[in-house]
Short mmCIF file of C-alpha atoms and ligand atoms in Angstrom, two decimals:
data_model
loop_
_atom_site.label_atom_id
_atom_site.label_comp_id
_atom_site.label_asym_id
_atom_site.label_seq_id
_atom_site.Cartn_x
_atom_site.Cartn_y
_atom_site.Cartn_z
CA UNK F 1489 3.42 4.96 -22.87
CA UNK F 1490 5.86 3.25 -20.67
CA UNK F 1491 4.69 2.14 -17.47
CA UNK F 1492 7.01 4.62 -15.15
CA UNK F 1493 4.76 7.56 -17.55
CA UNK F 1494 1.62 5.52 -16.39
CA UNK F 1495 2.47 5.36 -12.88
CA UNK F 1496 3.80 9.46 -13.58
CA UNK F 1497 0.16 10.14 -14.68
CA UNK F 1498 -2.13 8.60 -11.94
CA UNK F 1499 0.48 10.10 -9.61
CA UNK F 1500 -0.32 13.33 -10.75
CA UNK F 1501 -3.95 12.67 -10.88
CA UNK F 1502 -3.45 11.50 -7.28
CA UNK F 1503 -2.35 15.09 -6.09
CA UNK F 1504 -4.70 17.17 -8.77
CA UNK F 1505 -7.75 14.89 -6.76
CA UNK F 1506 -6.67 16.27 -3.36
CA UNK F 1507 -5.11 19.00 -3.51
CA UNK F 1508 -8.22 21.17 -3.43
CA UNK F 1509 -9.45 19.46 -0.34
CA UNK F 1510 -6.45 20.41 1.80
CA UNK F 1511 -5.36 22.99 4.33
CA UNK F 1512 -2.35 24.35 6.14
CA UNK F 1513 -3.17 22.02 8.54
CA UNK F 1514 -3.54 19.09 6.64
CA UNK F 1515 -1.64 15.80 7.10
CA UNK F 1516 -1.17 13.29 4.14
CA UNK F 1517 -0.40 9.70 4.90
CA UNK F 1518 1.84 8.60 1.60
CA UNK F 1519 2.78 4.44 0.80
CA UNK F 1520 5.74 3.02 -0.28
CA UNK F 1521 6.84 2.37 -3.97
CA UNK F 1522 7.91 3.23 -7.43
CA UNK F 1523 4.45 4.72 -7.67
CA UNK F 1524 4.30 6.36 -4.55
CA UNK F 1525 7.74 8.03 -5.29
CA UNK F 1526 6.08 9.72 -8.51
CA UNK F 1527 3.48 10.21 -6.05
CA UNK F 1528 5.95 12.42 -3.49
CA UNK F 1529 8.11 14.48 -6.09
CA UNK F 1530 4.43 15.44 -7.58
CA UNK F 1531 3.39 16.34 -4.59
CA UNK F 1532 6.44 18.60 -3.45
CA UNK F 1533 5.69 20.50 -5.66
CA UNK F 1534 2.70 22.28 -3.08
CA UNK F 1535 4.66 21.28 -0.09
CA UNK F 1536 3.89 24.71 1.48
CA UNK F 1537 -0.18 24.04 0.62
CA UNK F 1538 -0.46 21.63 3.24
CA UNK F 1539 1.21 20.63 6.98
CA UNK F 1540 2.93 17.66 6.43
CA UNK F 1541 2.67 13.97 5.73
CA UNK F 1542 2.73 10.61 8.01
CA UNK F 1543 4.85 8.14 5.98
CA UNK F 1544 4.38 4.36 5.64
CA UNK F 1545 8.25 3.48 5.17
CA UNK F 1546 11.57 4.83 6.67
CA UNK F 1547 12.35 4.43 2.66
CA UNK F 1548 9.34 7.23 1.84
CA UNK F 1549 10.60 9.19 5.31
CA UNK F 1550 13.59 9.67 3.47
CA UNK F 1551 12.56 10.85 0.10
CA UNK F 1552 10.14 13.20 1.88
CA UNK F 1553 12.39 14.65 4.00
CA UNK F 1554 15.11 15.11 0.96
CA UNK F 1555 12.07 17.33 -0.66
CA UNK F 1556 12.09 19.37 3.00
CA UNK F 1557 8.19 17.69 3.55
CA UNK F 1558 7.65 17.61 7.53
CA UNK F 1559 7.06 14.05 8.20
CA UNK F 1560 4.84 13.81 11.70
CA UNK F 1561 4.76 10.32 13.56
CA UNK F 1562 1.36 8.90 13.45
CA UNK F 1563 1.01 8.60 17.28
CA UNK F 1564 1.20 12.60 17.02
CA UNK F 1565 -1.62 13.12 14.22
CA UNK F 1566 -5.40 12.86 14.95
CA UNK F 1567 -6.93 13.33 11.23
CA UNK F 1568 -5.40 12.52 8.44
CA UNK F 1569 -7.87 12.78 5.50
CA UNK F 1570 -5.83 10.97 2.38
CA UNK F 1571 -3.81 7.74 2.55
CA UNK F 1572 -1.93 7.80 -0.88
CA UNK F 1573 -0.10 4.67 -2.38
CA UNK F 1574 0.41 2.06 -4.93
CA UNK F 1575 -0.10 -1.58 -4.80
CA UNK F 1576 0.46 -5.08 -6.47
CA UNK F 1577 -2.61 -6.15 -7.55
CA UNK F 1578 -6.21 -4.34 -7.31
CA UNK F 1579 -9.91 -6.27 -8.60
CA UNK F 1580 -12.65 -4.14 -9.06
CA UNK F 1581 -13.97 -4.42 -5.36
CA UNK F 1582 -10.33 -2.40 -4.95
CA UNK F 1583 -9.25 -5.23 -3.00
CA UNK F 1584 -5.67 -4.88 -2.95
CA UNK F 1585 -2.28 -7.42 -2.62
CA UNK F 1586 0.46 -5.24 -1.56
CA UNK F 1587 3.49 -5.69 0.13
CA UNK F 1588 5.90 -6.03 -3.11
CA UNK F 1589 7.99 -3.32 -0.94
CA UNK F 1590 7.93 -5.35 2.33
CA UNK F 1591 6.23 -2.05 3.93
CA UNK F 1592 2.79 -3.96 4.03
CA UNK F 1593 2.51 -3.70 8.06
CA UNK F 1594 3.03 0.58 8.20
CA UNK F 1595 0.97 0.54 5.25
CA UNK F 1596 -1.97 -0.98 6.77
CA UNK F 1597 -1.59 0.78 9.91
CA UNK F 1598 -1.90 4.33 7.84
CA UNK F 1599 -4.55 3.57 5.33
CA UNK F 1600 -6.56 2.08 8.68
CA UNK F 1601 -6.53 5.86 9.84
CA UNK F 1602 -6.96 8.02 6.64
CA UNK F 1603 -10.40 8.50 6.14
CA UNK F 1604 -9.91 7.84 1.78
CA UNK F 1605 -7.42 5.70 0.59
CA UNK F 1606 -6.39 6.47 -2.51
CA UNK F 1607 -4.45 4.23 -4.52
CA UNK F 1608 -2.29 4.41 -7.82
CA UNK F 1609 -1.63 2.21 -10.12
CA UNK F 1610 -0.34 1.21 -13.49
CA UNK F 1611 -3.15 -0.89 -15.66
CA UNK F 1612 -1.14 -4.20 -15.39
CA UNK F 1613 -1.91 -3.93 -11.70
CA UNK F 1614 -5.66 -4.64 -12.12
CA UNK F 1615 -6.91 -8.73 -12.56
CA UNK F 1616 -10.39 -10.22 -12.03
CA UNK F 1617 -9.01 -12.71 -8.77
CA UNK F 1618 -6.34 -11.40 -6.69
CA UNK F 1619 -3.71 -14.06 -6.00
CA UNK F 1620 -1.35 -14.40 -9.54
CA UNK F 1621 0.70 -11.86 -7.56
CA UNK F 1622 2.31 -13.93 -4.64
CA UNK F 1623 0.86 -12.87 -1.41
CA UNK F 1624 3.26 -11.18 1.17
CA UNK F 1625 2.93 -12.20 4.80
CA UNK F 1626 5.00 -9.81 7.50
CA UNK F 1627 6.80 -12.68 10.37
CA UNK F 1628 7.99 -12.56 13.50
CA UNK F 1629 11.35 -14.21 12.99
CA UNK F 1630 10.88 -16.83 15.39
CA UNK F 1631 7.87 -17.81 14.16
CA UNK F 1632 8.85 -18.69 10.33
CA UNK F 1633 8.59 -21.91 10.39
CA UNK F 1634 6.00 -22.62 12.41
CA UNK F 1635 3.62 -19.90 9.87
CA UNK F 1636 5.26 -21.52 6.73
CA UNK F 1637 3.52 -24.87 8.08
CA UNK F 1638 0.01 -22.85 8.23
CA UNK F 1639 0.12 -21.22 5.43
CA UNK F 1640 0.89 -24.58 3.41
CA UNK F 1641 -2.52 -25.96 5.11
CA UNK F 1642 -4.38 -23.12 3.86
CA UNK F 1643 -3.45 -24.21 0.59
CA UNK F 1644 -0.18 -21.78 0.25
CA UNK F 1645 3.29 -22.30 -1.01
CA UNK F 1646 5.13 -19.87 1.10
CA UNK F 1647 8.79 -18.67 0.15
CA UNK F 1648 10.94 -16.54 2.25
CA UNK F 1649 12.44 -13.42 0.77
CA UNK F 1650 15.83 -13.62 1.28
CA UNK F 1651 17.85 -10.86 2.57
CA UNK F 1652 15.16 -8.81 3.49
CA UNK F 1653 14.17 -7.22 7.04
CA UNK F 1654 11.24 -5.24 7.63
CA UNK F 1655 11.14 -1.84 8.88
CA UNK F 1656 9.83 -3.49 11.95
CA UNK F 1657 12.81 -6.11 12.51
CA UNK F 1658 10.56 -9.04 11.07
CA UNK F 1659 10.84 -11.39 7.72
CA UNK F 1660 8.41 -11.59 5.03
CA UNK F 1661 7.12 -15.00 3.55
CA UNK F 1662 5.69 -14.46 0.10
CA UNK F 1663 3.04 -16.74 -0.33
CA UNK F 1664 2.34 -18.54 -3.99
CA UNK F 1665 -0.58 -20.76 -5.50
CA UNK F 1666 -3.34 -19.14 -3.37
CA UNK F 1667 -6.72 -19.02 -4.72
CA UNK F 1668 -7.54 -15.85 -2.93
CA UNK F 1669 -12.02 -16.34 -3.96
CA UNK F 1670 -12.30 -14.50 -0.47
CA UNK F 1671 -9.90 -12.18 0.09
CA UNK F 1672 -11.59 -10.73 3.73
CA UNK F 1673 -12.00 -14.34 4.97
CA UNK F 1674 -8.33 -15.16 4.03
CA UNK F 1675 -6.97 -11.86 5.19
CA UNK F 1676 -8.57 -13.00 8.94
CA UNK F 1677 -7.88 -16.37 8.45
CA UNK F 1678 -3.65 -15.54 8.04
CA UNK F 1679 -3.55 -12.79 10.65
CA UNK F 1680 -4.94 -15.08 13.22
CA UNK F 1681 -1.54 -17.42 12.64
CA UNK F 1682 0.32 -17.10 15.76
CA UNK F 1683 3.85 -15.30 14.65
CA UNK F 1684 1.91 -13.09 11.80
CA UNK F 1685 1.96 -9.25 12.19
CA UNK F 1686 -0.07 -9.12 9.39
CA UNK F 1687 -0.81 -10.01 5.54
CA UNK F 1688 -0.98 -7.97 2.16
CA UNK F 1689 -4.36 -8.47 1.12
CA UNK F 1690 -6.13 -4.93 1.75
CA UNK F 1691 -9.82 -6.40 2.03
CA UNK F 1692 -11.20 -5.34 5.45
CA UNK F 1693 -10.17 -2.52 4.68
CA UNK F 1694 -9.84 -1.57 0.64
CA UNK F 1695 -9.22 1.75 -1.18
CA UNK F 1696 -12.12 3.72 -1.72
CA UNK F 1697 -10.81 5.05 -4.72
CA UNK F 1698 -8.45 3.82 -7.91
CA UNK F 1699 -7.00 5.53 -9.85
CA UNK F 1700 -5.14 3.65 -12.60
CA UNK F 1701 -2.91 4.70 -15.70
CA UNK F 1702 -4.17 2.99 -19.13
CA UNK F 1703 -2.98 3.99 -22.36
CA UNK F 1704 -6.17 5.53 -22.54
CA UNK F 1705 -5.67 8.34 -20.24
CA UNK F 1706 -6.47 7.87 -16.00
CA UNK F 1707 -9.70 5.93 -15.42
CA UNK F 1708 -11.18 6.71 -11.84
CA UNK F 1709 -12.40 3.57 -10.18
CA UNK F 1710 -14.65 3.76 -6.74
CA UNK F 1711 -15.58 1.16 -4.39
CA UNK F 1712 -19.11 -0.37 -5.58
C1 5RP X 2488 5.09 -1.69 -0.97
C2 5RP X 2488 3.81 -1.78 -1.72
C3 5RP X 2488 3.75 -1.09 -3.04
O1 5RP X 2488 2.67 -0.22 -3.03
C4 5RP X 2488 3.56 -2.11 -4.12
O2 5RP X 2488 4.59 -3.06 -4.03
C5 5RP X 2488 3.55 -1.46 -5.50
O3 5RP X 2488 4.82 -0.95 -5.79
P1 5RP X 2488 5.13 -0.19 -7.13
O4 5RP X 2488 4.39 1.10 -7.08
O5 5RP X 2488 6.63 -0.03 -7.10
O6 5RP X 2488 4.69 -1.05 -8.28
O7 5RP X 2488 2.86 -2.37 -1.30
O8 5RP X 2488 5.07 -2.48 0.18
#
């Protein structure tokens, strides 16, 4: 299988897992991605089985909204039950590094609300250490050079991705050569850098469920 049919298949597992747990009233909060795309044309497919979805990019926003999905601002939602989206890198605490997408900061902010994160992903995406992936760090502009210095004491060789603004107006640094052994004390330890809106490493808060495409078929992964 090719990994766009992996990504196809825990997609579709994705919206087969939820599906029967939502309502016409139900909001779904959807990531950002080549695997969250798969994710949304699956999905559209029962776009009049729920409300509508929150999304976690002006990129997904788009797509959504090309299938005719209402997409609600998260300010105006109170529940949403699923946060749906890929990521970079998952270990088997589902610990995630995302942020590949630069759409780490909305992506937080959502899967901080949804009661179950969800997250899809193609096999290559799991590892035993989280860090091989470099780590991305959203940046006030301003403050670039002063959190470059940081994150080189912490051990980090931080590179800025060039040409690229967030959704939010700010730069992202991606950070290489961490050794990422504790991935909720690191997570704090960058988001208390002065300039930092925040980091990719999903540890304080992980997915409670993966759900990752191997050649063998979907393998279902919860949080131990
Ligand atoms: C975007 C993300 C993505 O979830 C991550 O980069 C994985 O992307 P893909 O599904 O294309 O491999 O965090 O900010």
């Amino acid at each position: 299988m090719t990994q766009d049919q992996l990504k196809q298949a825990v997609a579709q597992a994705a919206v087969d897992h939820i599906l029967p747990k939502l309502d016409s009233k139900s909001i779904v909060g959807v990531g950002t991605g080549s695997t969250a795309n798969f994710f949304i044309d699956a999905l559209a497919r029962h776009k009049t089985e729920f409300d509508g979805v929150v999304a976690s990019s002006e990129a997904t926003a788009t797509r959504l909204k090309q299938h005719g999905i209402p997409v609600y601002d998260l300010n105006s939602t109170s529940e949403l039950e699923f946060y749906v989206d890929g990521a970079d890198e998952a270990d088997h605490h589902l610990h995630l590094i995302k942020g590949g997408g630069a759409a780490l900061t909305r992506e937080k902010i959502v899967a901080a609300v949804a009661r179950t994160f969800v997250c899809i992903a193609d096999a290559s995406k799991r590892v035993p250490v989280l860090g091989a992936f470099p780590l991305p760090v959203e940046v006030i502009p301003m403050a670039r050079s002063h959190v470059a210095r940081q994150l080189v004491k912490l051990g980090g060789d931080p590179v800025y991705r060039d040409g690229v603004t967030t959704d939010n107006g700010n730069i992202i640094l991606d950070v290489y050569s961490l050794s990422i052994t504790d991935p909720v004390k690191l997570e704090a330890d960058i988001n208390a850098i002065v300039g930092v809106v925040t980091n990719g490493l999903f540890a304080a808060r992980p997915a409670d469920l993966l759900l990752l495409g191997t050649e063998n078929g979907v393998e279902t992964l919860t949080r131990s």
